[in-house]
PDB file of C-alpha atoms in Angstrom:
ATOM      1  CA  TYR A   1     -10.819  -5.466  13.232  1.00  0.00           C
ATOM      2  CA  TYR A   2      -7.663  -7.561  13.243  1.00  0.00           C
ATOM      3  CA  LEU A   3      -4.141  -6.431  14.136  1.00  0.00           C
ATOM      4  CA  MET A   4      -1.270  -8.632  12.465  1.00  0.00           C
ATOM      5  CA  ARG A   5       2.326  -8.414  12.813  1.00  0.00           C
ATOM      6  CA  SER A   6       4.823  -9.975  10.311  1.00  0.00           C
ATOM      7  CA  GLU A   7       7.523  -7.631  10.957  1.00  0.00           C
ATOM      8  CA  GLU A   8      10.276  -8.554  12.716  1.00  0.00           C
ATOM      9  CA  SER A   9      11.559  -5.407  14.338  1.00  0.00           C
ATOM     10  CA  GLU A  10      15.509  -6.752  15.082  1.00  0.00           C
ATOM     11  CA  THR A  11      16.271  -7.727  11.629  1.00  0.00           C
ATOM     12  CA  GLU A  12      15.141  -7.471   8.240  1.00  0.00           C
ATOM     13  CA  SER A  13      15.011 -10.741   6.220  1.00  0.00           C
ATOM     14  CA  PRO A  14      13.032 -12.534   3.688  1.00  0.00           C
ATOM     15  CA  LYS A  15      11.189 -14.144   6.257  1.00  0.00           C
ATOM     16  CA  GLU A  16       8.938 -11.068   6.973  1.00  0.00           C
ATOM     17  CA  MET A  17       7.528 -11.853   3.521  1.00  0.00           C
ATOM     18  CA  ASP A  18       6.608 -15.432   4.850  1.00  0.00           C
ATOM     19  CA  ASN A  19       5.222 -14.042   7.722  1.00  0.00           C
ATOM     20  CA  LEU A  20       3.108 -11.646   5.529  1.00  0.00           C
ATOM     21  CA  VAL A  21       2.263 -14.257   3.369  1.00  0.00           C
ATOM     22  CA  VAL A  22       0.677 -16.398   6.800  1.00  0.00           C
ATOM     23  CA  ALA A  23      -1.320 -12.805   7.586  1.00  0.00           C
ATOM     24  CA  PHE A  24      -2.738 -12.880   3.746  1.00  0.00           C
ATOM     25  CA  GLU A  25      -4.062 -16.650   4.762  1.00  0.00           C
ATOM     26  CA  LYS A  26      -5.339 -15.994   8.285  1.00  0.00           C
ATOM     27  CA  ALA A  27      -7.049 -12.508   6.711  1.00  0.00           C
ATOM     28  CA  ASP A  28      -9.018 -14.596   4.020  1.00  0.00           C
ATOM     29  CA  SER A  29      -9.662 -17.222   6.711  1.00  0.00           C
ATOM     30  CA  LEU A  30     -11.445 -14.785   9.078  1.00  0.00           C
ATOM     31  CA  GLY A  31     -13.251 -12.851   6.399  1.00  0.00           C
ATOM     32  CA  ILE A  32     -11.670  -9.953   6.310  1.00  0.00           C
ATOM     33  CA  ASN A  33     -12.717  -7.516   3.552  1.00  0.00           C
ATOM     34  CA  VAL A  34     -10.539  -4.597   3.582  1.00  0.00           C
ATOM     35  CA  LEU A  35      -6.784  -4.937   4.414  1.00  0.00           C
ATOM     36  CA  SER A  36      -4.341  -1.901   5.015  1.00  0.00           C
ATOM     37  CA  ILE A  37      -0.676  -3.012   4.988  1.00  0.00           C
ATOM     38  CA  SER A  38       1.823  -0.325   6.030  1.00  0.00           C
ATOM     39  CA  LEU A  39       5.152  -2.023   4.988  1.00  0.00           C
ATOM     40  CA  GLY A  40       7.277  -3.109   1.672  1.00  0.00           C
ATOM     41  CA  HIS A  41      10.130  -5.485   1.025  1.00  0.00           C
ATOM     42  CA  ALA A  42      13.146  -4.614  -1.208  1.00  0.00           C
ATOM     43  CA  LEU A  43      16.329  -4.366   0.827  1.00  0.00           C
ATOM     44  CA  PHE A  44      17.363  -6.844   3.696  1.00  0.00           C
ATOM     45  CA  ASP A  45      20.093  -6.881   5.977  1.00  0.00           C
ATOM     46  CA  ASN A  46      21.552  -9.711   4.065  1.00  0.00           C
ATOM     47  CA  PRO A  47      22.250  -7.934   0.436  1.00  0.00           C
ATOM     48  CA  ASP A  48      22.528 -11.722  -1.221  1.00  0.00           C
ATOM     49  CA  PHE A  49      18.711 -11.473  -0.989  1.00  0.00           C
ATOM     50  CA  ASN A  50      18.059  -8.025  -1.830  1.00  0.00           C
ATOM     51  CA  LEU A  51      15.542  -7.784  -4.756  1.00  0.00           C
ATOM     52  CA  THR A  52      16.088  -5.474  -7.940  1.00  0.00           C
ATOM     53  CA  TYR A  53      13.564  -3.239  -9.679  1.00  0.00           C
ATOM     54  CA  ALA A  54      12.944  -5.964 -12.277  1.00  0.00           C
ATOM     55  CA  GLN A  55      11.250  -7.972  -9.518  1.00  0.00           C
ATOM     56  CA  MET A  56       8.801  -5.603  -8.919  1.00  0.00           C
ATOM     57  CA  ASP A  57       6.046  -6.581 -11.409  1.00  0.00           C
ATOM     58  CA  GLY A  58       3.822  -8.459  -9.245  1.00  0.00           C
ATOM     59  CA  HIS A  59       4.259 -11.845  -9.404  1.00  0.00           C
ATOM     60  CA  SER A  60       8.126 -12.124  -9.166  1.00  0.00           C
ATOM     61  CA  THR A  61       7.746 -12.304  -5.114  1.00  0.00           C
ATOM     62  CA  ARG A  62       5.995 -14.906  -3.067  1.00  0.00           C
ATOM     63  CA  VAL A  63       4.317 -11.454  -0.993  1.00  0.00           C
ATOM     64  CA  SER A  64       3.288  -9.921  -3.861  1.00  0.00           C
ATOM     65  CA  ARG A  65       1.435 -12.964  -5.534  1.00  0.00           C
ATOM     66  CA  ALA A  66      -0.027 -13.329  -2.198  1.00  0.00           C
ATOM     67  CA  ALA A  67      -1.575  -9.944  -2.113  1.00  0.00           C
ATOM     68  CA  THR A  68      -2.950 -10.655  -5.793  1.00  0.00           C
ATOM     69  CA  ILE A  69      -4.292 -13.943  -4.887  1.00  0.00           C
ATOM     70  CA  ALA A  70      -5.768 -12.183  -1.883  1.00  0.00           C
ATOM     71  CA  ALA A  71      -7.572  -9.501  -3.909  1.00  0.00           C
ATOM     72  CA  LYS A  72      -8.599 -12.097  -6.578  1.00  0.00           C
ATOM     73  CA  LYS A  73     -10.432 -13.647  -3.832  1.00  0.00           C
ATOM     74  CA  GLY A  74     -12.555 -10.725  -2.903  1.00  0.00           C
ATOM     75  CA  ILE A  75     -10.410  -8.686  -0.306  1.00  0.00           C
ATOM     76  CA  LEU A  76      -9.703  -4.964  -1.148  1.00  0.00           C
ATOM     77  CA  VAL A  77      -6.030  -4.703  -0.336  1.00  0.00           C
ATOM     78  CA  CYS A  78      -4.289  -1.293   0.463  1.00  0.00           C
ATOM     79  CA  ASN A  79      -0.682  -1.453   0.729  1.00  0.00           C
ATOM     80  CA  ALA A  80       1.802   1.392   1.432  1.00  0.00           C
ATOM     81  CA  ALA A  81       3.742   2.478  -1.828  1.00  0.00           C
ATOM     82  CA  GLY A  82       6.856   2.920   0.427  1.00  0.00           C
ATOM     83  CA  ASN A  83       8.966   5.560   1.705  1.00  0.00           C
ATOM     84  CA  GLU A  84      11.804   5.460  -0.821  1.00  0.00           C
ATOM     85  CA  GLY A  85      11.330   8.397  -3.286  1.00  0.00           C
ATOM     86  CA  ASN A  86      14.357  10.333  -1.835  1.00  0.00           C
ATOM     87  CA  LYS A  87      16.669   7.410  -1.630  1.00  0.00           C
ATOM     88  CA  ASP A  88      18.616   5.431  -3.993  1.00  0.00           C
ATOM     89  CA  TRP A  89      16.104   2.972  -4.589  1.00  0.00           C
ATOM     90  CA  LYS A  90      13.366   5.314  -4.988  1.00  0.00           C
ATOM     91  CA  TYR A  91      10.565   2.587  -6.540  1.00  0.00           C
ATOM     92  CA  ILE A  92       7.803   0.871  -4.826  1.00  0.00           C
ATOM     93  CA  THR A  93       8.128  -2.124  -2.853  1.00  0.00           C
ATOM     94  CA  ALA A  94       6.850  -5.696  -2.579  1.00  0.00           C
ATOM     95  CA  PRO A  95       3.663  -6.215  -2.247  1.00  0.00           C
ATOM     96  CA  ALA A  96       3.169  -2.632  -3.268  1.00  0.00           C
ATOM     97  CA  ASP A  97       3.600  -3.836  -7.333  1.00  0.00           C
ATOM     98  CA  ALA A  98       0.901  -6.372  -6.673  1.00  0.00           C
ATOM     99  CA  ASP A  99      -1.976  -6.658  -9.296  1.00  0.00           C
ATOM    100  CA  SER A 100      -5.585  -5.479  -8.364  1.00  0.00           C
ATOM    101  CA  ILE A 101      -4.756  -3.990  -5.240  1.00  0.00           C
ATOM    102  CA  LEU A 102      -4.644  -0.076  -4.067  1.00  0.00           C
ATOM    103  CA  THR A 103      -0.893   1.034  -3.681  1.00  0.00           C
ATOM    104  CA  VAL A 104      -1.085   4.379  -1.534  1.00  0.00           C
ATOM    105  CA  GLY A 105       1.574   7.171  -1.721  1.00  0.00           C
ATOM    106  CA  ALA A 106       1.897  10.092   0.094  1.00  0.00           C
ATOM    107  CA  VAL A 107       0.877  13.711   0.013  1.00  0.00           C
ATOM    108  CA  GLY A 108       0.420  16.546   2.158  1.00  0.00           C
ATOM    109  CA  VAL A 109      -2.914  18.322   3.110  1.00  0.00           C
ATOM    110  CA  ASP A 110      -2.246  20.829   0.147  1.00  0.00           C
ATOM    111  CA  SER A 111      -2.051  18.233  -1.963  1.00  0.00           C
ATOM    112  CA  ALA A 112       1.784  18.634  -3.223  1.00  0.00           C
ATOM    113  CA  MET A 113       3.637  14.784  -3.436  1.00  0.00           C
ATOM    114  CA  ALA A 114       5.495  13.935  -0.463  1.00  0.00           C
ATOM    115  CA  THR A 115       9.213  13.845  -1.453  1.00  0.00           C
ATOM    116  CA  PHE A 116       9.748  10.329   0.131  1.00  0.00           C
ATOM    117  CA  SER A 117       6.747   8.732  -1.641  1.00  0.00           C
ATOM    118  CA  SER A 118       8.066   5.624  -3.483  1.00  0.00           C
ATOM    119  CA  TYR A 119       7.920   6.001  -7.444  1.00  0.00           C
ATOM    120  CA  GLY A 120       6.198   3.816  -9.553  1.00  0.00           C
ATOM    121  CA  PRO A 121       5.248   2.279 -12.632  1.00  0.00           C
ATOM    122  CA  SER A 122       5.866  -1.229 -11.526  1.00  0.00           C
ATOM    123  CA  ALA A 123       8.274  -3.103 -13.266  1.00  0.00           C
ATOM    124  CA  ASP A 124       6.126  -4.364 -16.086  1.00  0.00           C
ATOM    125  CA  GLY A 125       4.395  -1.182 -16.511  1.00  0.00           C
ATOM    126  CA  ARG A 126       1.425  -0.849 -14.781  1.00  0.00           C
ATOM    127  CA  VAL A 127       0.229   2.587 -12.722  1.00  0.00           C
ATOM    128  CA  LYS A 128       1.599   2.702  -9.191  1.00  0.00           C
ATOM    129  CA  PRO A 129       0.973   3.990  -6.833  1.00  0.00           C
ATOM    130  CA  GLU A 130      -2.942   3.497  -8.130  1.00  0.00           C
ATOM    131  CA  VAL A 131      -3.769   6.990  -5.492  1.00  0.00           C
ATOM    132  CA  CYS A 132      -2.678   8.863  -2.941  1.00  0.00           C
ATOM    133  CA  ALA A 133      -3.627  10.108   0.502  1.00  0.00           C
ATOM    134  CA  VAL A 134      -2.414  12.632   3.114  1.00  0.00           C
ATOM    135  CA  GLY A 135       1.029  11.044   4.536  1.00  0.00           C
ATOM    136  CA  TYR A 136       3.144  14.298   4.813  1.00  0.00           C
ATOM    137  CA  GLN A 137       2.552  15.734   8.314  1.00  0.00           C
ATOM    138  CA  SER A 138      -0.149  13.462   9.161  1.00  0.00           C
ATOM    139  CA  VAL A 139      -1.861  14.042  12.673  1.00  0.00           C
ATOM    140  CA  ILE A 140      -1.223  11.063  14.422  1.00  0.00           C
ATOM    141  CA  ILE A 141      -1.572   9.646  18.249  1.00  0.00           C
ATOM    142  CA  ASN A 142       1.661   9.015  20.224  1.00  0.00           C
ATOM    143  CA  PRO A 143       0.965   5.289  21.269  1.00  0.00           C
ATOM    144  CA  GLU A 144       2.977   6.021  24.528  1.00  0.00           C
ATOM    145  CA  THR A 145       1.557   9.029  25.347  1.00  0.00           C
ATOM    146  CA  ASP A 146      -2.053   9.306  23.528  1.00  0.00           C
ATOM    147  CA  VAL A 147      -0.954  12.931  22.645  1.00  0.00           C
ATOM    148  CA  LEU A 148      -1.485  14.054  18.969  1.00  0.00           C
ATOM    149  CA  ARG A 149       1.704  14.850  16.995  1.00  0.00           C
ATOM    150  CA  LYS A 150       2.279  14.770  13.531  1.00  0.00           C
ATOM    151  CA  GLY A 151       4.300  11.904  11.327  1.00  0.00           C
ATOM    152  CA  ASN A 152       5.477  11.461   7.779  1.00  0.00           C
ATOM    153  CA  GLY A 153       5.127   8.058   5.753  1.00  0.00           C
ATOM    154  CA  THR A 154       2.759   6.137   3.328  1.00  0.00           C
ATOM    155  CA  SER A 155       2.148   4.060   6.194  1.00  0.00           C
ATOM    156  CA  PHE A 156      -0.065   6.908   7.065  1.00  0.00           C
ATOM    157  CA  ALA A 157      -1.531   7.631   4.005  1.00  0.00           C
ATOM    158  CA  CYS A 158      -2.624   3.862   3.507  1.00  0.00           C
ATOM    159  CA  PRO A 159      -5.022   3.377   6.637  1.00  0.00           C
ATOM    160  CA  LEU A 160      -6.580   6.702   5.602  1.00  0.00           C
ATOM    161  CA  LEU A 161      -7.364   5.337   2.380  1.00  0.00           C
ATOM    162  CA  ALA A 162      -8.557   1.884   3.687  1.00  0.00           C
ATOM    163  CA  GLY A 163     -11.001   3.821   6.020  1.00  0.00           C
ATOM    164  CA  MET A 164     -12.437   5.535   2.892  1.00  0.00           C
ATOM    165  CA  ALA A 165     -12.250   2.273   1.028  1.00  0.00           C
ATOM    166  CA  ALA A 166     -14.406   0.765   3.981  1.00  0.00           C
ATOM    167  CA  CYS A 167     -16.780   3.860   3.867  1.00  0.00           C
ATOM    168  CA  VAL A 168     -17.597   3.486   0.154  1.00  0.00           C
ATOM    169  CA  TRP A 169     -17.940   0.161   0.523  1.00  0.00           C
ATOM    170  CA  SER A 170     -20.570   0.464   3.354  1.00  0.00           C
ATOM    171  CA  ALA A 171     -22.302   2.639   0.830  1.00  0.00           C
ATOM    172  CA  HIS A 172     -22.333  -0.158  -1.677  1.00  0.00           C
ATOM    173  CA  PRO A 173     -22.309  -3.563   0.246  1.00  0.00           C
ATOM    174  CA  GLN A 174     -23.478  -5.232  -2.803  1.00  0.00           C
ATOM    175  CA  GLU A 175     -20.323  -4.432  -4.780  1.00  0.00           C
ATOM    176  CA  THR A 176     -17.205  -6.520  -4.893  1.00  0.00           C
ATOM    177  CA  ALA A 177     -13.815  -5.575  -4.000  1.00  0.00           C
ATOM    178  CA  ALA A 178     -12.852  -5.103  -7.433  1.00  0.00           C
ATOM    179  CA  GLN A 179     -15.776  -2.876  -7.933  1.00  0.00           C
ATOM    180  CA  ILE A 180     -14.823  -0.585  -5.015  1.00  0.00           C
ATOM    181  CA  ARG A 181     -11.222  -0.381  -5.863  1.00  0.00           C
ATOM    182  CA  GLN A 182     -12.342   0.894  -9.406  1.00  0.00           C
ATOM    183  CA  ARG A 183     -15.030   3.581  -7.874  1.00  0.00           C
ATOM    184  CA  ILE A 184     -11.844   4.776  -5.653  1.00  0.00           C
ATOM    185  CA  ILE A 185      -9.654   5.294  -8.775  1.00  0.00           C
ATOM    186  CA  ASP A 186     -11.937   6.366 -10.988  1.00  0.00           C
ATOM    187  CA  SER A 187     -12.979   9.538  -8.585  1.00  0.00           C
ATOM    188  CA  ALA A 188      -9.122  10.713  -8.372  1.00  0.00           C
ATOM    189  CA  HIS A 189      -8.027  13.802  -9.744  1.00  0.00           C
ATOM    190  CA  LYS A 190      -5.636  12.393 -12.275  1.00  0.00           C
ATOM    191  CA  VAL A 191      -7.599   9.362 -13.623  1.00  0.00           C
ATOM    192  CA  ASP A 192      -6.992  10.642 -17.201  1.00  0.00           C
ATOM    193  CA  THR A 193      -3.523  11.548 -16.835  1.00  0.00           C
ATOM    194  CA  PRO A 194      -2.041   8.875 -14.685  1.00  0.00           C
ATOM    195  CA  ASP A 195       1.913   9.585 -13.500  1.00  0.00           C
ATOM    196  CA  GLU A 196       4.705   7.798 -11.856  1.00  0.00           C
ATOM    197  CA  ARG A 197       4.229   9.918  -8.398  1.00  0.00           C
ATOM    198  CA  TYR A 198       0.242  10.510  -8.220  1.00  0.00           C
ATOM    199  CA  GLY A 199      -0.809   7.328 -10.044  1.00  0.00           C
ATOM    200  CA  TYR A 200      -4.134   8.190 -10.857  1.00  0.00           C
ATOM    201  CA  GLY A 201      -4.411  10.893  -8.197  1.00  0.00           C
ATOM    202  CA  ILE A 202      -6.012  11.668  -4.869  1.00  0.00           C
ATOM    203  CA  PRO A 203      -9.534  10.324  -4.708  1.00  0.00           C
ATOM    204  CA  ASP A 204     -12.689  11.757  -3.623  1.00  0.00           C
ATOM    205  CA  ALA A 205     -14.507  10.422  -1.010  1.00  0.00           C
ATOM    206  CA  LEU A 206     -17.839  11.629  -1.869  1.00  0.00           C
ATOM    207  CA  MET A 207     -17.628  10.853  -5.491  1.00  0.00           C
ATOM    208  CA  ALA A 208     -16.478   7.369  -4.949  1.00  0.00           C
ATOM    209  CA  ALA A 209     -19.326   6.806  -2.840  1.00  0.00           C
ATOM    210  CA  GLY A 210     -21.870   8.493  -4.881  1.00  0.00           C
TER     211      GLY A 210
END
């Protein structure tokens, strides 16, 4: 298990995308199988650097290209869709737009879509997010007190989905990241009728591992 930090909490700048590219390269060098990424880039402190929805096409930003390269090299990349669904931006952020990864939206335990979960599709028309997991009122641990509490965010949905992916892959260790990704998508409840909020839907872990 490796933890890599690419965000710089004091600022929001394109430099953080470079940091994430380095993290992808480091993960590849370490032989990482599943990568869970709880961040996204679109708007920066300096608006001159802001990205546009048209750039959420999987290849316009270096960080999304890096995510796709990581996936093609055999890493199962899971990325939070973003929490912009009820804001002016509304859409997924980079690298959630990358090809061949699992972008993860947020739902509640009742399967209802979280209002903050970012919208797809990608700018070039691909289904985004691919799947959803619980990210509304998720039970989490306060890192300062070790007390259980609840929180909201696709950043909580994404690691849950990554953990599921690791379990499914453990059941089928001979398969590739792309095959595990497809198993997860095929098990989702809206696989035949994807949309801009749920994507292919909420996956079924037992079905995917079967």
